[in-house]
Coordinates of C-alpha atoms in Angstrom, one line a residue:
M116 CA -5.8 -53.0 36.9
S117 CA -5.4 -51.4 40.2
A118 CA -8.5 -50.0 42.4
L119 CA -7.4 -46.4 41.6
E120 CA -7.2 -47.1 37.8
K121 CA -10.7 -48.8 38.0
S122 CA -11.9 -45.6 39.6
M123 CA -10.4 -43.4 36.8
H124 CA -12.3 -45.2 34.3
L125 CA -15.5 -45.7 36.3
G126 CA -15.3 -42.0 37.3
R127 CA -15.7 -40.9 33.8
L128 CA -19.2 -42.6 33.3
P129 CA -22.1 -40.2 33.5
S130 CA -23.4 -39.6 37.1
R131 CA -26.7 -38.5 38.6
P132 CA -25.8 -35.2 40.4
P133 CA -28.0 -33.4 42.9
V134 CA -30.3 -30.4 42.2
P135 CA -28.2 -27.3 42.4
G136 CA -28.8 -24.9 45.3
S137 CA -30.5 -27.8 47.2
G138 CA -27.8 -27.8 49.9
G139 CA -25.4 -30.3 51.1
S140 CA -28.3 -32.5 52.6
Q141 CA -29.3 -33.4 49.0
S142 CA -25.9 -34.1 47.7
G143 CA -26.5 -37.9 47.0
A144 CA -30.0 -37.2 45.6
K145 CA -30.8 -38.2 41.9
M146 CA -31.6 -35.4 39.5
R147 CA -35.3 -35.3 38.5
M148 CA -36.3 -33.1 35.6
G149 CA -39.2 -32.8 33.4
P150 CA -39.0 -33.2 29.5
G151 CA -36.6 -30.8 27.7
R152 CA -35.5 -29.2 31.1
K153 CA -31.7 -28.5 31.2
R154 CA -29.4 -28.6 34.3
D155 CA -27.9 -25.3 35.4
F156 CA -24.1 -25.4 34.9
S157 CA -23.5 -21.6 35.8
P158 CA -20.6 -21.1 38.1
V159 CA -21.5 -20.2 41.6
S160 CA -19.3 -17.9 43.9
W161 CA -17.2 -19.1 46.9
S162 CA -19.1 -16.5 49.1
Q163 CA -22.1 -18.8 49.1
Y164 CA -20.3 -21.4 51.2
F165 CA -17.3 -19.7 52.8
E166 CA -17.6 -16.6 55.1
S167 CA -14.4 -14.9 54.0
M168 CA -11.4 -15.3 51.8
E169 CA -7.6 -13.9 52.5
D170 CA -4.3 -14.0 50.8
V171 CA -1.7 -14.9 53.5
E172 CA 1.8 -13.7 52.9
V173 CA 4.6 -15.9 53.6
E174 CA 8.3 -14.5 53.7
N175 CA 11.1 -17.0 52.3
E176 CA 14.6 -16.7 50.7
T177 CA 13.4 -15.3 47.2
G178 CA 10.8 -13.0 48.5
K179 CA 7.1 -13.3 49.5
D180 CA 4.6 -15.8 48.4
T181 CA 1.0 -15.4 48.5
F182 CA -1.4 -18.3 49.6
R183 CA -5.1 -18.0 49.1
V184 CA -7.3 -19.2 52.0
Y185 CA -11.2 -19.4 52.3
K186 CA -12.4 -19.5 55.9
S187 CA -15.7 -20.1 58.0
G188 CA -16.4 -20.4 61.8
S189 CA -15.1 -18.5 64.6
E190 CA -14.7 -21.2 67.5
G191 CA -13.5 -24.7 67.9
P192 CA -10.8 -26.6 66.4
V193 CA -9.3 -25.5 62.9
L194 CA -9.9 -27.8 60.2
L195 CA -7.1 -27.4 57.7
L196 CA -8.3 -28.5 54.4
L197 CA -5.9 -29.5 51.6
H198 CA -7.2 -30.3 48.0
G199 CA -6.1 -32.9 45.5
G200 CA -3.9 -32.4 42.4
G201 CA -5.3 -29.9 40.0
H202 CA -8.2 -29.0 42.3
S203 CA -8.5 -26.0 44.6
A204 CA -9.6 -25.0 48.1
L205 CA -13.1 -24.4 46.4
S206 CA -13.5 -28.2 46.2
W207 CA -14.2 -28.1 49.9
A208 CA -17.1 -25.4 49.5
V209 CA -20.1 -27.7 49.9
F210 CA -18.3 -30.0 52.6
T211 CA -17.5 -26.7 54.5
A212 CA -21.2 -25.7 54.8
A213 CA -22.0 -29.2 55.7
I214 CA -19.4 -29.6 58.6
I215 CA -20.1 -26.0 60.2
S216 CA -23.7 -27.0 60.7
R217 CA -22.8 -30.1 62.7
V218 CA -19.9 -29.2 64.9
Q219 CA -18.3 -26.2 66.3
C220 CA -15.2 -25.7 64.3
R221 CA -13.3 -23.2 62.2
I222 CA -12.5 -23.9 58.5
V223 CA -9.4 -22.9 56.6
A224 CA -9.3 -24.2 52.9
L225 CA -5.9 -23.6 51.4
D226 CA -4.9 -23.4 47.7
L227 CA -1.7 -25.2 47.4
R228 CA 1.2 -23.9 45.5
G229 CA 0.7 -24.0 41.8
H230 CA -3.1 -24.4 42.3
G231 CA -6.1 -22.0 42.5
E232 CA -5.4 -18.4 43.3
T233 CA -2.1 -19.1 45.1
K234 CA 0.9 -17.0 43.9
V235 CA 4.5 -18.1 44.6
K236 CA 7.8 -17.4 43.1
N237 CA 8.4 -21.0 42.0
S238 CA 5.0 -22.6 41.1
E239 CA 6.6 -25.5 39.5
D240 CA 8.2 -27.0 42.9
L241 CA 5.5 -29.1 43.9
S242 CA 7.8 -31.5 46.0
A243 CA 6.1 -33.0 49.0
E244 CA 8.7 -31.4 51.1
T245 CA 8.1 -28.0 49.8
M246 CA 4.4 -28.1 50.0
A247 CA 4.6 -29.5 53.4
K248 CA 6.7 -26.6 54.6
D249 CA 4.2 -24.2 52.9
V250 CA 1.4 -25.7 55.1
G251 CA 3.5 -24.9 58.2
N252 CA 4.3 -21.5 57.1
V253 CA 0.8 -20.6 56.4
V254 CA -0.2 -21.8 59.7
E255 CA 2.7 -19.6 61.4
A256 CA 1.8 -16.6 59.1
M257 CA -1.9 -17.0 60.5
Y258 CA -1.3 -17.7 64.0
G259 CA 2.2 -16.9 65.1
D260 CA 3.6 -19.1 67.9
L261 CA 0.4 -19.9 69.6
P262 CA -1.7 -21.6 66.9
P263 CA -5.2 -23.1 67.8
P264 CA -5.8 -27.0 67.8
I265 CA -5.5 -28.0 64.2
M266 CA -6.8 -31.1 62.5
L267 CA -5.1 -31.6 58.8
I268 CA -7.7 -33.1 56.3
G269 CA -6.5 -33.8 52.7
H270 CA -7.8 -35.4 49.7
S271 CA -5.6 -37.4 47.3
M272 CA -2.4 -35.5 46.9
G273 CA -3.6 -33.1 49.8
G274 CA -3.9 -36.2 51.8
A275 CA -0.4 -37.2 51.0
I276 CA 0.9 -33.5 51.8
A277 CA -1.1 -33.6 55.1
V278 CA 0.7 -36.8 56.3
H279 CA 4.1 -35.3 55.3
T280 CA 3.2 -32.0 57.2
A281 CA 2.3 -34.2 60.2
S282 CA 5.3 -36.4 60.2
S283 CA 7.6 -33.6 60.0
N284 CA 5.9 -31.9 63.0
L285 CA 5.4 -28.8 61.0
V286 CA 2.2 -27.9 62.9
P287 CA 2.9 -27.8 66.4
S288 CA -0.9 -27.7 67.6
L289 CA -1.8 -30.7 65.4
L290 CA -4.4 -32.9 67.1
G291 CA -5.9 -35.1 64.4
L292 CA -5.1 -36.3 60.7
C293 CA -7.4 -37.4 58.1
M294 CA -6.8 -38.9 54.5
I295 CA -9.5 -39.0 51.9
D296 CA -9.1 -41.6 49.3
V297 CA -5.5 -41.9 49.0
V298 CA -3.6 -45.1 49.8
E299 CA 0.1 -45.6 48.8
G300 CA -0.3 -49.0 47.1
T301 CA -3.2 -48.2 44.8
A302 CA -1.7 -44.7 44.2
M303 CA 1.7 -46.1 43.0
D304 CA -0.1 -48.7 40.9
A305 CA -1.9 -45.9 39.2
L306 CA 1.1 -43.7 38.2
N307 CA 1.8 -45.6 35.1
S308 CA -1.5 -44.8 33.7
M309 CA -1.9 -41.4 35.1
Q310 CA -0.5 -39.7 31.9
N311 CA -3.0 -41.6 29.7
F312 CA -5.6 -40.4 32.1
L313 CA -4.6 -36.9 31.8
R314 CA -4.3 -37.0 28.0
G315 CA -7.8 -38.1 27.9
R316 CA -9.1 -34.8 29.3
P317 CA -10.1 -31.8 27.1
K318 CA -7.4 -29.3 27.1
T319 CA -9.6 -26.2 26.6
F320 CA -13.3 -25.1 27.2
K321 CA -15.7 -22.5 25.6
S322 CA -16.8 -21.2 28.7
L323 CA -17.0 -21.9 32.6
E324 CA -20.3 -23.6 32.1
N325 CA -18.9 -26.0 29.6
A326 CA -16.1 -26.8 32.0
I327 CA -18.5 -27.4 34.7
E328 CA -20.9 -29.5 32.5
W329 CA -17.8 -31.7 31.5
S330 CA -16.8 -32.3 34.9
V331 CA -20.1 -33.6 35.9
K332 CA -21.0 -35.7 32.7
S333 CA -17.4 -37.1 32.5
G334 CA -17.8 -38.2 36.4
Q335 CA -14.9 -36.1 37.6
I336 CA -17.2 -34.6 40.2
R337 CA -20.6 -36.4 40.4
N338 CA -22.1 -33.5 42.4
L339 CA -23.6 -30.8 40.2
E340 CA -23.6 -28.3 43.4
S341 CA -20.1 -29.0 44.1
A342 CA -18.8 -28.7 40.5
R343 CA -20.5 -25.2 40.1
V344 CA -18.3 -23.8 42.7
S345 CA -15.1 -26.1 42.5
M346 CA -14.4 -25.9 38.9
V347 CA -14.1 -22.2 39.1
G348 CA -10.7 -22.9 41.0
Q349 CA -9.7 -25.6 38.4
V350 CA -9.6 -23.6 35.0
K351 CA -8.7 -20.2 34.0
Q352 CA -8.9 -18.0 31.2
C353 CA -6.2 -18.5 28.5
E354 CA -3.3 -16.4 28.6
G355 CA -1.7 -14.6 25.6
I356 CA -0.7 -16.7 22.6
T357 CA 2.8 -18.3 22.7
S358 CA 2.8 -21.3 20.3
P359 CA 0.5 -22.8 17.7
E360 CA 2.1 -26.1 18.3
G361 CA -0.4 -28.9 19.3
S362 CA -3.3 -27.0 18.3
K363 CA -4.9 -29.7 16.1
S364 CA -4.9 -32.0 19.2
I365 CA -7.2 -29.7 21.2
V366 CA -10.7 -31.3 21.8
E367 CA -13.8 -29.8 22.7
G368 CA -14.6 -29.7 26.6
I369 CA -18.2 -30.5 26.4
I370 CA -20.2 -33.5 26.1
E371 CA -23.2 -32.2 24.0
E372 CA -26.7 -32.9 25.3
E373 CA -28.5 -35.5 23.2
E374 CA -31.5 -33.1 22.4
E375 CA -29.2 -30.6 21.1
D376 CA -28.9 -30.7 17.2
E377 CA -26.1 -28.3 16.4
E378 CA -23.5 -31.0 15.5
G379 CA -24.5 -30.9 11.8
S380 CA -24.0 -27.2 11.2
E381 CA -21.0 -27.1 13.4
S382 CA -19.4 -30.1 11.3
V383 CA -20.3 -28.2 7.9
N384 CA -18.7 -25.1 9.3
K385 CA -15.7 -26.9 10.1
R386 CA -15.3 -28.5 6.8
K387 CA -15.7 -25.3 4.9
K388 CA -13.0 -23.6 7.2
E389 CA -10.6 -26.7 6.4
D390 CA -11.5 -26.4 2.6
D391 CA -10.5 -22.4 2.9
M392 CA -7.1 -23.3 4.5
E393 CA -6.3 -25.8 1.8
G394 CA -3.0 -24.6 -0.2
L395 CA -1.8 -22.7 2.7
P396 CA 1.6 -23.3 4.4
L397 CA 1.2 -26.1 7.0
E398 CA 2.7 -23.5 9.5
T399 CA 0.1 -20.8 8.7
Q400 CA -2.7 -23.5 8.9
N401 CA -1.5 -24.4 12.2
L402 CA -1.5 -20.8 13.5
L403 CA -4.9 -20.2 12.1
L404 CA -6.3 -23.1 13.9
F405 CA -4.6 -21.9 17.0
L406 CA -6.0 -18.6 16.8
Q407 CA -9.4 -19.9 16.1
T408 CA -9.1 -22.2 19.1
K409 CA -8.1 -19.4 21.4
K410 CA -11.1 -17.6 20.2
D411 CA -13.6 -20.4 20.6
H412 CA -12.2 -22.1 23.7
P413 CA -11.0 -19.4 26.1
Y414 CA -10.6 -21.5 29.2
T415 CA -8.0 -23.9 30.0
W416 CA -6.7 -25.8 32.9
R417 CA -4.8 -23.7 35.7
I418 CA -2.2 -26.2 36.3
E419 CA -0.7 -28.8 33.7
L420 CA -0.7 -31.8 36.0
A421 CA 1.3 -33.9 33.3
K422 CA 4.4 -31.5 33.8
T423 CA 4.4 -32.6 37.7
E424 CA 5.2 -36.3 37.1
K425 CA 8.6 -36.0 38.7
Y426 CA 7.0 -35.3 42.0
W427 CA 4.3 -38.1 42.0
D428 CA 6.5 -40.8 43.5
G429 CA 7.5 -38.4 46.2
W430 CA 3.9 -37.6 47.3
F431 CA 3.1 -41.3 47.6
R432 CA 6.0 -43.5 48.3
G433 CA 6.2 -44.7 51.9
L434 CA 3.1 -42.8 52.6
S435 CA 1.3 -45.7 54.6
N436 CA 4.0 -46.0 57.1
L437 CA 4.2 -42.4 57.5
F438 CA 0.6 -42.3 58.2
L439 CA 0.8 -45.1 60.7
S440 CA 3.6 -43.6 62.6
C441 CA 1.8 -40.3 63.3
P442 CA 1.1 -40.5 66.9
I443 CA -2.2 -38.7 66.7
P444 CA -5.9 -39.9 66.0
K445 CA -6.3 -40.6 62.4
L446 CA -9.1 -41.2 60.3
L447 CA -8.9 -42.8 56.7
L448 CA -12.1 -42.3 54.4
L449 CA -12.1 -44.3 51.3
A450 CA -14.6 -44.8 48.4
G451 CA -14.0 -48.6 48.3
V452 CA -12.5 -51.3 50.6
D453 CA -10.2 -52.5 47.7
R454 CA -8.1 -49.4 48.0
L455 CA -6.5 -50.7 51.2
D456 CA -2.8 -51.9 51.0
K457 CA -1.0 -54.4 53.0
D458 CA 0.2 -51.8 55.4
L459 CA -2.8 -50.3 56.1
T460 CA -4.9 -53.4 56.1
I461 CA -2.5 -54.7 59.1
G462 CA -2.7 -51.1 60.8
Q463 CA -6.6 -51.1 60.5
M464 CA -6.7 -54.6 62.0
Q465 CA -4.4 -53.4 64.9
G466 CA -6.7 -50.4 65.6
K467 CA -4.1 -47.9 64.6
F468 CA -6.7 -45.6 62.9
Q469 CA -10.4 -45.3 62.2
M470 CA -11.5 -46.3 58.6
Q471 CA -14.8 -45.7 56.8
V472 CA -15.9 -46.6 53.5
L473 CA -18.2 -44.4 51.6
P474 CA -19.6 -46.3 48.5
Q475 CA -21.1 -44.9 45.3
C476 CA -18.6 -42.1 45.2
G477 CA -16.0 -41.3 42.7
H478 CA -12.4 -40.3 43.8
A479 CA -13.5 -36.8 44.9
V480 CA -15.5 -38.3 47.9
H481 CA -15.6 -35.0 49.7
E482 CA -17.5 -33.5 46.6
D483 CA -19.6 -36.3 45.6
A484 CA -20.8 -37.0 49.2
P485 CA -20.1 -33.9 51.2
D486 CA -22.7 -34.7 54.0
K487 CA -21.4 -38.3 54.4
V488 CA -17.8 -37.1 54.5
A489 CA -19.0 -34.1 57.0
E490 CA -20.8 -36.6 59.2
A491 CA -17.7 -38.9 59.3
V492 CA -15.5 -36.0 60.3
A493 CA -17.8 -34.6 62.7
T494 CA -18.3 -38.0 64.4
F495 CA -14.5 -38.4 64.8
L496 CA -14.0 -34.8 66.3
I497 CA -16.8 -35.6 68.7
R498 CA -15.6 -39.1 69.6
H499 CA -12.1 -37.8 70.5
R500 CA -13.6 -34.8 72.3
F501 CA -12.0 -32.3 70.0
A502 CA -15.2 -30.4 69.2
E503 CA -18.8 -30.0 70.2
P504 CA -21.9 -30.9 68.3
I505 CA -24.3 -28.3 67.3
G506 CA -27.7 -28.1 65.6
G507 CA -28.8 -31.4 67.2
F508 CA -26.3 -33.4 65.4
Q509 CA -26.3 -37.0 66.3
C510 CA -23.1 -39.2 66.0
V511 CA -23.1 -42.3 64.2
F512 CA -20.2 -44.4 65.2
P513 CA -19.1 -46.6 62.3
G514 CA -18.1 -50.4 63.0
C515 CA -14.5 -49.8 61.7

């Protein structure tokens, strides 16, 4: 089993998220609650972490595409943040608050095509080439011919797109590159089990609160504060009824609290409904089940990642060499040193990039430990004199 596959299984273990609203500085703290006290899984607005939101229009052959960006800061280099597959720009919310308090910089967090609130003519084209061009087009639309110094930072799929963007010279003012927990070797090894991983997720949720609770208890996001803002960008309200097919496979998107004792009554009601449908044609039963599911579970994923499989190989194959060939300062942040493949191990030994391992994190490193990631990025920026520290931030230079 590859390291990334291990992280998928380990990432589904229950986690100990921080106290919501406690700020980034408490992102790694354990949750301490009194008897019977429940955690707050209510969603939080993007405006608590970003200063503004903008829809950037990009002209292309088929018309106009609109890309959602969230921004903070007014001076310093631009940190252009690219999220992972299935996530959105909101996954960078807590990190944004943490980095802005450490160094003078500007944040632009982008919803990639097919994700979040971005609207494009062809949302199914998620090829590395197309998404890299999107990044370049958004930069041009925002800043024209004289863009400010920009550092690309990407997580997982977003890290791969950042590398493809950099290697294709699509951002002329690029000064640095950061990949977060994405390595070609382990990513390619994990692709074979990715469909099984996706099938193991719930397909619908009763509410945003249920989606947030599932994300934390499953370990997809181990930081409750981040989950409360991030999951809003991952799920949406179900659209109009299209087909009853597969309705019986829909599972509950919630892991019930141990102290809740509602399962008994729910199972009785479920059996009663099944008894009432006995004798009806199978097609009618499926339709009724589908209608009930739509009523009881009105939220679903914004993007069906399983349908993007044909692009996975293109995101990650050759990624290590592309990363190493980019002639700019580079940073690689990993949740575990076992994720390094051969090419990156050799490159790291040759000093071709800076690497830092952030243990005790799941795959969503920047959400699980936003302060540690912000500290690593801030130190990188200051070390290369790309940005000035603020608020008395002191660099702690890693050993690797």
